[in-house]
PDB file of C-alpha atoms in Angstrom:
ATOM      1  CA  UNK A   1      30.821  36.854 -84.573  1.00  0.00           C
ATOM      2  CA  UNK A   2      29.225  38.277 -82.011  1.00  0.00           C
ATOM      3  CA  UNK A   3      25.661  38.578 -83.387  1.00  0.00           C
ATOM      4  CA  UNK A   4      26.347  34.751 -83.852  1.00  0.00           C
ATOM      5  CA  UNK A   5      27.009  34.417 -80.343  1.00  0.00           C
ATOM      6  CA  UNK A   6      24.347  35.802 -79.645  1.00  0.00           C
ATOM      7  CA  UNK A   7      22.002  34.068 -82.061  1.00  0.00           C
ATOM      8  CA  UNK A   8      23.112  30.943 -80.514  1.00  0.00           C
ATOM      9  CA  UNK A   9      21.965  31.578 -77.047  1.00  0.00           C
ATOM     10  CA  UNK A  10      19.032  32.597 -77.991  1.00  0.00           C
ATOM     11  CA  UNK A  11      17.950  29.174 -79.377  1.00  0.00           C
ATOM     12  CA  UNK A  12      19.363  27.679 -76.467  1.00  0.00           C
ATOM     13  CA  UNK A  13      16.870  29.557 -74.470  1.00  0.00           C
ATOM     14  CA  UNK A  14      14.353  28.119 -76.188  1.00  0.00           C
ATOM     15  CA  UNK A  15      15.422  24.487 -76.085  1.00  0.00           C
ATOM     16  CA  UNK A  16      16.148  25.061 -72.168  1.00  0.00           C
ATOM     17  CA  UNK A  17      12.187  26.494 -71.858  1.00  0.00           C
ATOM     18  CA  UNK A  18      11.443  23.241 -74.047  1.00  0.00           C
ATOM     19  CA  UNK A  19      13.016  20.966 -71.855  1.00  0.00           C
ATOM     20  CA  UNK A  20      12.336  22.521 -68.755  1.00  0.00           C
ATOM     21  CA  UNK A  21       8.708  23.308 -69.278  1.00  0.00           C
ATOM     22  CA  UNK A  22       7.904  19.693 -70.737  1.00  0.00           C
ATOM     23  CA  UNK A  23       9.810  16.988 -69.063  1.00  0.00           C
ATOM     24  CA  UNK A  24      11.297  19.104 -65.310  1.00  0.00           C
ATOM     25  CA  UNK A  25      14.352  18.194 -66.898  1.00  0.00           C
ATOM     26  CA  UNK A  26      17.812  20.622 -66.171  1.00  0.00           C
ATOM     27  CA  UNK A  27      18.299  23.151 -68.897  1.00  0.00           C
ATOM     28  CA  UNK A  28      22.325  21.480 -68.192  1.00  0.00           C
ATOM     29  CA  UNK A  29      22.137  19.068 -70.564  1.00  0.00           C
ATOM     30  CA  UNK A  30      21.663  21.853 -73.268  1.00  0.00           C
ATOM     31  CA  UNK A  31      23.561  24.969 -71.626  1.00  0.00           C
ATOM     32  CA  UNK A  32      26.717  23.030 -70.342  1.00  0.00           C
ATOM     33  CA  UNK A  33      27.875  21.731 -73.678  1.00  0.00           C
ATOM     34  CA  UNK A  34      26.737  24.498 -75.885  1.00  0.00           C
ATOM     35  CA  UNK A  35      28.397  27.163 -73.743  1.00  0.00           C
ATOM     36  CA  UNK A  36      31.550  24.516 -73.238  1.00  0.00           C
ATOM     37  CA  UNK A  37      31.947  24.368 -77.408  1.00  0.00           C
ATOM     38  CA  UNK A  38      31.274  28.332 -77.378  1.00  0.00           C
ATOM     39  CA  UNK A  39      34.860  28.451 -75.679  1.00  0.00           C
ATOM     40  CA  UNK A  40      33.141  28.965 -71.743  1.00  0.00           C
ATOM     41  CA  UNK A  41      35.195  27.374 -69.290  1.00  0.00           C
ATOM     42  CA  UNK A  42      33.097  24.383 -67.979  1.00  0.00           C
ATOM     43  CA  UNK A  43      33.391  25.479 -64.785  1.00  0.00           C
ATOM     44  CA  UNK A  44      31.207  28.702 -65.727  1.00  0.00           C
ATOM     45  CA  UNK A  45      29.542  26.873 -68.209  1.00  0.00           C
ATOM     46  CA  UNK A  46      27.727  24.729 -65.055  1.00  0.00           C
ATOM     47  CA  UNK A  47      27.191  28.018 -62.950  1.00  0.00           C
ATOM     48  CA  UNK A  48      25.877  30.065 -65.848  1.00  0.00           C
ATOM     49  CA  UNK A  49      23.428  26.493 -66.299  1.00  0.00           C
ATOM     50  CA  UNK A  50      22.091  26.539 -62.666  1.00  0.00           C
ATOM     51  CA  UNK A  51      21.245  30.346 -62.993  1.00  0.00           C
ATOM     52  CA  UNK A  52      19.119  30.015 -65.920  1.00  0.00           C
ATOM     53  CA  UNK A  53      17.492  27.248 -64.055  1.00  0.00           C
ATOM     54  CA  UNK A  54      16.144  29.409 -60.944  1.00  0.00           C
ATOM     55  CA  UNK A  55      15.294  31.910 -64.064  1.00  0.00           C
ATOM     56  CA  UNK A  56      13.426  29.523 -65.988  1.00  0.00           C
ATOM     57  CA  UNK A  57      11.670  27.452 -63.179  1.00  0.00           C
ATOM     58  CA  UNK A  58       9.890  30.372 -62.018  1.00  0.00           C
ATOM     59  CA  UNK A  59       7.460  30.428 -64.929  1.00  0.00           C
ATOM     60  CA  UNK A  60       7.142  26.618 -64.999  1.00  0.00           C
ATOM     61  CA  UNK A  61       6.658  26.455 -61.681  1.00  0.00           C
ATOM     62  CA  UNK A  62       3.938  28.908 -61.707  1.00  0.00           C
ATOM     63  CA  UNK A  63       2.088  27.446 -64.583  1.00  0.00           C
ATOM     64  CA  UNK A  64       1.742  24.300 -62.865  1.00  0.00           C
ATOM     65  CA  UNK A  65       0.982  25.559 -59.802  1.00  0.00           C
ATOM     66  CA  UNK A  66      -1.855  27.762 -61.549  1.00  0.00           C
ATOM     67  CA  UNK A  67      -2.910  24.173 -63.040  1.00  0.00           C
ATOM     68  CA  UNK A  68      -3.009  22.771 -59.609  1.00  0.00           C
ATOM     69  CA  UNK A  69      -0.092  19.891 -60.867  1.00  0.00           C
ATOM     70  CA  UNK A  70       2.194  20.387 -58.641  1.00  0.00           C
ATOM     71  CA  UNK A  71       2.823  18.656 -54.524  1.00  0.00           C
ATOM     72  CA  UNK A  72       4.065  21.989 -52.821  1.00  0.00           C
ATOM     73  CA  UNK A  73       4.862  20.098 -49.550  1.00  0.00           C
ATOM     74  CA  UNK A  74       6.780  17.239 -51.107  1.00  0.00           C
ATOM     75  CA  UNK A  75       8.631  19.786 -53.566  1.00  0.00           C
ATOM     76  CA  UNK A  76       9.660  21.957 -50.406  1.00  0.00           C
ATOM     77  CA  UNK A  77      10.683  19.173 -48.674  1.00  0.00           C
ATOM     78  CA  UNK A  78      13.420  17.101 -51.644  1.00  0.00           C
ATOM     79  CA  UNK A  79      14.207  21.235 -52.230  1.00  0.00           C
ATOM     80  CA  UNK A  80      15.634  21.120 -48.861  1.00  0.00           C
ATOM     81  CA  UNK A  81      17.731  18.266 -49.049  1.00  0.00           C
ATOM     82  CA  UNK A  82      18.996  19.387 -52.365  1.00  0.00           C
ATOM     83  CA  UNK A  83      19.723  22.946 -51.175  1.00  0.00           C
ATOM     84  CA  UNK A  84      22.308  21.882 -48.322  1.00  0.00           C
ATOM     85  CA  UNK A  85      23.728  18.917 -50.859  1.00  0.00           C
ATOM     86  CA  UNK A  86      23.996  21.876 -53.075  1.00  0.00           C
ATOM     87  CA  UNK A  87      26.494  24.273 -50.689  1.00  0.00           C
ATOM     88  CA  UNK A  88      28.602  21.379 -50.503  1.00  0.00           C
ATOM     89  CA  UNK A  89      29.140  20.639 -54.138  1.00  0.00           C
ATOM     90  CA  UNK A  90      29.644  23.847 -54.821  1.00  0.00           C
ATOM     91  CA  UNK A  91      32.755  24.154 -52.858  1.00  0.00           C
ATOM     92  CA  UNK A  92      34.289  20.862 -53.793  1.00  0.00           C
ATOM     93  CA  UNK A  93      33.658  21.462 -57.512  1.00  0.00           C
ATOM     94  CA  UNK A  94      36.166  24.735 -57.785  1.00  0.00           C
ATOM     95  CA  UNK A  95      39.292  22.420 -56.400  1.00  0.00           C
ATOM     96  CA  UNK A  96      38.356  19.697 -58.580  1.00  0.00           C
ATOM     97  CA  UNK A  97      39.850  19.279 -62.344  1.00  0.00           C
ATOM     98  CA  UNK A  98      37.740  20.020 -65.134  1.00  0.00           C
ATOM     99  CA  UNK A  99      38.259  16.870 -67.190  1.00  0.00           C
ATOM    100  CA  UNK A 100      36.818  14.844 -64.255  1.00  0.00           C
ATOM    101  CA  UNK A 101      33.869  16.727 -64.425  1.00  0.00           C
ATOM    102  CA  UNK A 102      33.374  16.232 -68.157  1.00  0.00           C
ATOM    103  CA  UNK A 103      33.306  12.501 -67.569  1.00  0.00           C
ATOM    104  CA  UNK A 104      31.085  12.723 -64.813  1.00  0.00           C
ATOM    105  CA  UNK A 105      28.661  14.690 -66.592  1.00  0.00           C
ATOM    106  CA  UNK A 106      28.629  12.395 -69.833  1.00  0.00           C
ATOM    107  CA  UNK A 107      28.212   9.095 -67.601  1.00  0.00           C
ATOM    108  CA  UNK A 108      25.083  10.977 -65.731  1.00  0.00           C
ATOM    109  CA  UNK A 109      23.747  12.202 -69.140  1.00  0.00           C
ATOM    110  CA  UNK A 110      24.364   8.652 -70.956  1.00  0.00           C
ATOM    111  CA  UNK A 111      22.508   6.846 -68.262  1.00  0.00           C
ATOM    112  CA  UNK A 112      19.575   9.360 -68.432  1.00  0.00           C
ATOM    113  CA  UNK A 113      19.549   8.716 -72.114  1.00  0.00           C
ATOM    114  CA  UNK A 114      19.039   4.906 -71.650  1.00  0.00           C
ATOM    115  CA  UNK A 115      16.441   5.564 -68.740  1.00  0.00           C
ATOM    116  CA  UNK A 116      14.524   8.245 -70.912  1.00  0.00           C
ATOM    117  CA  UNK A 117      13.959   5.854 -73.922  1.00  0.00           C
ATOM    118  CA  UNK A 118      13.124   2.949 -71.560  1.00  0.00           C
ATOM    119  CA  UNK A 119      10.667   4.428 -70.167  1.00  0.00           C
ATOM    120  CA  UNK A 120       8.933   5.639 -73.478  1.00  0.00           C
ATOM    121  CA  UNK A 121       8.352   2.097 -74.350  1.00  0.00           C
ATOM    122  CA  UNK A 122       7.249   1.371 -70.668  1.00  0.00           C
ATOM    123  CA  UNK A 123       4.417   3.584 -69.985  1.00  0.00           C
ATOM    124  CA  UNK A 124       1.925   1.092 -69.107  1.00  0.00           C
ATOM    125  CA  UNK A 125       3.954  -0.757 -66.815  1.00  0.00           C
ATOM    126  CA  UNK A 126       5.002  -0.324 -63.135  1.00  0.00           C
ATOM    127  CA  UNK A 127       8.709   0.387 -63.459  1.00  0.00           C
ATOM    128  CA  UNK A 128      10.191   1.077 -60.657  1.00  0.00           C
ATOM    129  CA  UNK A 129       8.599  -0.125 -57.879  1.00  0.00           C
ATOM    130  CA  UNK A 130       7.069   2.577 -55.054  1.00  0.00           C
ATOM    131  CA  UNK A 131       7.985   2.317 -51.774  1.00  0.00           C
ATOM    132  CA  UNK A 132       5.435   1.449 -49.624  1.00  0.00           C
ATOM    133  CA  UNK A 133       5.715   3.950 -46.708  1.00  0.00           C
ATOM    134  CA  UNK A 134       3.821   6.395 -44.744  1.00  0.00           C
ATOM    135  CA  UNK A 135       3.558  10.025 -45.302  1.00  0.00           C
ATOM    136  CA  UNK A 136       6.170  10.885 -42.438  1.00  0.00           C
ATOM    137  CA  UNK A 137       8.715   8.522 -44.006  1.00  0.00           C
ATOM    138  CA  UNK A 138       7.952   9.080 -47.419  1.00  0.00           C
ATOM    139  CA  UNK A 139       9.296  12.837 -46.350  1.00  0.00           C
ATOM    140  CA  UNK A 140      12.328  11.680 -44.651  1.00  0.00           C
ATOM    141  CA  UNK A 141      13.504   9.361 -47.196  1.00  0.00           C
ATOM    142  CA  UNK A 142      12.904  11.998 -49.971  1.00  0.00           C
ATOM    143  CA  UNK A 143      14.750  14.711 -47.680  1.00  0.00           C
ATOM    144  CA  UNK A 144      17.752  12.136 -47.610  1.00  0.00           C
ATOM    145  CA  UNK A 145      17.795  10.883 -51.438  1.00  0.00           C
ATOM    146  CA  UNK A 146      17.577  14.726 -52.285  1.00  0.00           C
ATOM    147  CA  UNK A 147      21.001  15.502 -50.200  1.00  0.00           C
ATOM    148  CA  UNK A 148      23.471  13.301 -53.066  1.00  0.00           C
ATOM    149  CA  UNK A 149      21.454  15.275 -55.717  1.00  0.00           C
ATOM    150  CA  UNK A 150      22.115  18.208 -54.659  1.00  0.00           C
ATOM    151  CA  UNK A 151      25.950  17.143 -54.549  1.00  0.00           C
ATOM    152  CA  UNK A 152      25.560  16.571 -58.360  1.00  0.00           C
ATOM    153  CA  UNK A 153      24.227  20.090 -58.535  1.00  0.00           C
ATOM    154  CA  UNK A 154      26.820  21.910 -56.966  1.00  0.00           C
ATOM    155  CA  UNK A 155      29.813  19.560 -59.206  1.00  0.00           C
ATOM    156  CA  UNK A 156      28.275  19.341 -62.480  1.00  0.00           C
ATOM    157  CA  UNK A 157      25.591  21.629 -62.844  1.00  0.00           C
ATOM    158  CA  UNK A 158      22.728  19.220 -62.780  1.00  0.00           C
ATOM    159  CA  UNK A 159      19.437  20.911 -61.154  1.00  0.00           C
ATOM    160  CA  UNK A 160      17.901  17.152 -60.462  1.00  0.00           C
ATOM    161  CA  UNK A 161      15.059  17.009 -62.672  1.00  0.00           C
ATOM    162  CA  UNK A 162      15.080  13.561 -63.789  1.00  0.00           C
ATOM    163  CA  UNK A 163      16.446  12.628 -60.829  1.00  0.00           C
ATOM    164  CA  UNK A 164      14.212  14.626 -58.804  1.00  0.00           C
ATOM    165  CA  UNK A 165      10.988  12.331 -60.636  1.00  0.00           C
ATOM    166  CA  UNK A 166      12.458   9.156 -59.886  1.00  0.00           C
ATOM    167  CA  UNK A 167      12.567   9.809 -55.911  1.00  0.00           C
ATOM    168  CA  UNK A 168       8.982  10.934 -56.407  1.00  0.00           C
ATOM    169  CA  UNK A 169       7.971   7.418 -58.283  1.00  0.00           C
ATOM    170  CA  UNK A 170       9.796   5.568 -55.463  1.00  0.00           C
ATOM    171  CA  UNK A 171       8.027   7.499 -52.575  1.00  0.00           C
ATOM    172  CA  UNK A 172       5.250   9.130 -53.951  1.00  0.00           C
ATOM    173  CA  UNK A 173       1.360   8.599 -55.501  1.00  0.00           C
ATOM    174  CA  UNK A 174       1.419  11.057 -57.990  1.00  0.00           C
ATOM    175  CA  UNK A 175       0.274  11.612 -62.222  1.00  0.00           C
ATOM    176  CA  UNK A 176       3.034  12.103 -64.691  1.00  0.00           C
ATOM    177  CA  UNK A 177       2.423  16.190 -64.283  1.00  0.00           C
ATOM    178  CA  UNK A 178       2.307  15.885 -60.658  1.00  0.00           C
ATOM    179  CA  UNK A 179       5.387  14.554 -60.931  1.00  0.00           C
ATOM    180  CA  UNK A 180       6.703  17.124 -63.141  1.00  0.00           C
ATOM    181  CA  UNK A 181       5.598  20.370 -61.544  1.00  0.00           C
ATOM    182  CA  UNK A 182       6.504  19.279 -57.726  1.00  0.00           C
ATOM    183  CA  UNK A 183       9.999  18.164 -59.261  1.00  0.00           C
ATOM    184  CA  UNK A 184      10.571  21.815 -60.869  1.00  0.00           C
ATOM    185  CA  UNK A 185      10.280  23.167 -57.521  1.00  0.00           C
ATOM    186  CA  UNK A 186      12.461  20.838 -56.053  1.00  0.00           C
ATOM    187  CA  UNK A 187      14.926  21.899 -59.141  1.00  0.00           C
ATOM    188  CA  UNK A 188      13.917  25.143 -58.233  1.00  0.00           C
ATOM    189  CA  UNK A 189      15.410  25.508 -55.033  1.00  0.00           C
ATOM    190  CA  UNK A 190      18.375  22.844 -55.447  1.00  0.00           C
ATOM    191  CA  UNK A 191      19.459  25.534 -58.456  1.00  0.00           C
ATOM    192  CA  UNK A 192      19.234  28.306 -56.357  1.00  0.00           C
ATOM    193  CA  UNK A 193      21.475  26.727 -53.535  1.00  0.00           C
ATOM    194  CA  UNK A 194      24.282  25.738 -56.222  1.00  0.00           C
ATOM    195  CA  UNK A 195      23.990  29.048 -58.139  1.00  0.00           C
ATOM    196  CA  UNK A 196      24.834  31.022 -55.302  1.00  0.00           C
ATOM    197  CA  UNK A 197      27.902  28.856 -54.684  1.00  0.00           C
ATOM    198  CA  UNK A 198      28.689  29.295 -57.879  1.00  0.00           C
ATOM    199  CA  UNK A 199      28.348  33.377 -57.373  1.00  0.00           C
ATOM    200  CA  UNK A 200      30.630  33.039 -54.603  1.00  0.00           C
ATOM    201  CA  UNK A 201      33.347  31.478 -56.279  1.00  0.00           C
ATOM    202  CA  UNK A 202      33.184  33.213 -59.344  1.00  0.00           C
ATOM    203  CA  UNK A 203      31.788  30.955 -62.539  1.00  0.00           C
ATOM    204  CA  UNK A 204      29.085  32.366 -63.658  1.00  0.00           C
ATOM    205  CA  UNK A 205      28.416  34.670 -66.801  1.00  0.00           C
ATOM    206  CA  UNK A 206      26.031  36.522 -66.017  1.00  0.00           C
ATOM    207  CA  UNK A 207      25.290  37.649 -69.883  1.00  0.00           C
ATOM    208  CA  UNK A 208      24.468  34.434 -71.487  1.00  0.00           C
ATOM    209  CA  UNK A 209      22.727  33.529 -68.217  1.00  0.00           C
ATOM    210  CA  UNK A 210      20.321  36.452 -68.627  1.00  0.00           C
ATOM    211  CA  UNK A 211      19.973  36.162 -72.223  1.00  0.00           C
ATOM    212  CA  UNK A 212      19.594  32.324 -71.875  1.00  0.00           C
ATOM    213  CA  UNK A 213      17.370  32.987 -68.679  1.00  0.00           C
ATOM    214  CA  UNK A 214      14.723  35.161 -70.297  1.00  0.00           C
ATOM    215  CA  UNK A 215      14.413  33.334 -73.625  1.00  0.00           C
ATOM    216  CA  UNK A 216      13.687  29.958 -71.403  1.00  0.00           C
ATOM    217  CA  UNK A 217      11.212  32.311 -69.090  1.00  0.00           C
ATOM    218  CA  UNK A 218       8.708  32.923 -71.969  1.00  0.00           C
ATOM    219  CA  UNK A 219       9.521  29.344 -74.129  1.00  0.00           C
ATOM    220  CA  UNK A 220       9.189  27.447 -70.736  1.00  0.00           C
ATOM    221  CA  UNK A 221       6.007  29.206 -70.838  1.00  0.00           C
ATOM    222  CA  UNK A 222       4.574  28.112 -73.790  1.00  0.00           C
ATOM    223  CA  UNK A 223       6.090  24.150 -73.288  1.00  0.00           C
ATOM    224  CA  UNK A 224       4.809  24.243 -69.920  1.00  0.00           C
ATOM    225  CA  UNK A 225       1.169  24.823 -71.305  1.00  0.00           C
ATOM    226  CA  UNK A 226       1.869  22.202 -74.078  1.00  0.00           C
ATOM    227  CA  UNK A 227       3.164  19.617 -71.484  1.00  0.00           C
ATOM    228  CA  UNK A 228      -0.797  19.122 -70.117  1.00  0.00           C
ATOM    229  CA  UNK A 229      -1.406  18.138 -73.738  1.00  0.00           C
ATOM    230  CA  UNK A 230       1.144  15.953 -75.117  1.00  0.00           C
ATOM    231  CA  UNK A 231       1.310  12.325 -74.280  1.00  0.00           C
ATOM    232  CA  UNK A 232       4.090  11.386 -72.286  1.00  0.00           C
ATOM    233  CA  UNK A 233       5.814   8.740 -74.367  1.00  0.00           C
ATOM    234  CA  UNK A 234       6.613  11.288 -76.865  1.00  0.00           C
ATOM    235  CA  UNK A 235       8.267  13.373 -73.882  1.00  0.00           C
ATOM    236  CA  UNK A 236      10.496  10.513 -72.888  1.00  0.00           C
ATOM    237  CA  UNK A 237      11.718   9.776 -76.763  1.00  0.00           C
ATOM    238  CA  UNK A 238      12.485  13.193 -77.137  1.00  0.00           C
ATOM    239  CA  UNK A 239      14.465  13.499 -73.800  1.00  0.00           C
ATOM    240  CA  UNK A 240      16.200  10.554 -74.490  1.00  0.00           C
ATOM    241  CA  UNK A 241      17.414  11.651 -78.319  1.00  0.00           C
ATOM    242  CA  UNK A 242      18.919  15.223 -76.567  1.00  0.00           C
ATOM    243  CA  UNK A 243      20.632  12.861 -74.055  1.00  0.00           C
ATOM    244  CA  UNK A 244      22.491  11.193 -76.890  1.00  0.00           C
ATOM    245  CA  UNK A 245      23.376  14.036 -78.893  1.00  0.00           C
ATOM    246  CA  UNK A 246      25.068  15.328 -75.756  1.00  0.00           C
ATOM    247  CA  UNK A 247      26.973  12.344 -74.882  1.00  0.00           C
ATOM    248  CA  UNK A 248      28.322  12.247 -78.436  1.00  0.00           C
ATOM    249  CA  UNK A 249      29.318  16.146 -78.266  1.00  0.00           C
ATOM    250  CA  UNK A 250      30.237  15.805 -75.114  1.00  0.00           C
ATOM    251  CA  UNK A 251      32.780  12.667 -75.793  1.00  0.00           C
ATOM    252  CA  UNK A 252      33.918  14.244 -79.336  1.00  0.00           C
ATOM    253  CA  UNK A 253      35.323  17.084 -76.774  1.00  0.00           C
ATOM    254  CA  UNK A 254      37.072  15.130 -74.147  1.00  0.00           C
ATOM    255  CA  UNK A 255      38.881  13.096 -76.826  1.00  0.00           C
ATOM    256  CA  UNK A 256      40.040  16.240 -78.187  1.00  0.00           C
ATOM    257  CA  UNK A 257      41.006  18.005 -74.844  1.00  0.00           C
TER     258      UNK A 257
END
């Protein structure tokens, strides 16, 4: 049983360094429901998730810095607002029930699922459409919009990825990797913030997050490398089919509980 266990954490290692290193996306939607079926307390589950984020970002991050994809400034600045959004969730998530949570988490991943496939089949068009400010209030705005995000962070694990990318369409000029690399920092940071809440409280296993952690480091890597490659569309469709298995698992356990 436990060379199972441990079997299974290493492939979600390399999913998270998949994920993470391809799209900016969380490693949550993988770790969270995984660890939740692998009898973690969900609670845990979400702080062991954010610490194999900071893990796993570092590579990613450095990859696409080293590829010169990545908007430190802008990444710095939605890390901030994330960061102090962060502390707070953190300390409301530990008096909160867990089933809430669950729900909250399956909405969030649900409505990334219908964003993620969307968006495959709507490459060539606009979207969303950018904000037309200045540099100054592009900043602000992004500071502000990060704050909620890191909310989500701290209560259900999620380091902002997605989330992170669509402030960065609505604010910013930048190419799909651009867009990816400055939102790993950002995810970077916000993870850090919530992790450490997490720490404080007490939810976080610290085996499967190293385990996890180090797998992602050198798969992240690899996916990272790939991500310059592959065209987009394919990214999206693939983000969008995790999102779904997820909701199902996710809703198969919350009928049960």
């Amino acid at each position: 049983m436990d060379l199972i266990f441990y079997i299974i954490l290493i492939i979600i290692g390399i999913a998270v360094g998949a994920l993470t290193g391809i799209t900016g996306s969380s490693g949550v939607i993988v770790v969270v429901p995984a660890l939740s079926f692998m009898g973690i307390n969900f609670k845990t589950s979400i702080g062991t998730s954010l610490l194999v984020d900071v893990i796993t970002t570092t590579i990613v991050i450095y990859v696409y810095f080293k590829k010169k994809t990545i908007n430190v400034a802008a990444g710095i600045i939605l890390g901030i607002g994330a960061v102090i959004g962060a502390q707070i969730g953190s300390n409301i998530a530990h008096i909160l029930p867990v089933i809430p949570l669950e729900i909250i988490f399956t909405a969030m991943a649900a409505y990334m699922a219908y964003y993620s496939i969307r968006k495959s089949y709507n490459m060539n068009k606009k979207g969303i459409k950018k904000w037309n400010l200045n540099k100054f209030f592009s900043f602000l705005f992004g500071f502000i919009l990060s704050i909620p995000i890191g909310i989500l962070t701290g209560v259900i694990g999620s380091s902002g990825g997605i989330m992170f990318i669509l402030i960065i369409i609505l604010l910013f000029s930048m190419r799909a990797q651009d867009m990816v690399g400055t939102a790993t920092l950002a995810m970077f940071l916000s993870a850090l913030s919530g992790s450490l809440g997490y720490v404080r409280i007490g939810h976080i296993n610290y085996v499967a997050s190293i385990i996890i952690g180090v797998i992602a480091l050198i798969s992240g890597y690899y996916f990272s490398i790939y991500a310059h490659k592959i065209d987009q569309k394919y990214i999206y469709r693939f983000l969008g089919v995790v999102f779904i298995i997820v909701v199902v698992s996710e809703l198969i356990k919350i009928l049960i509980l």
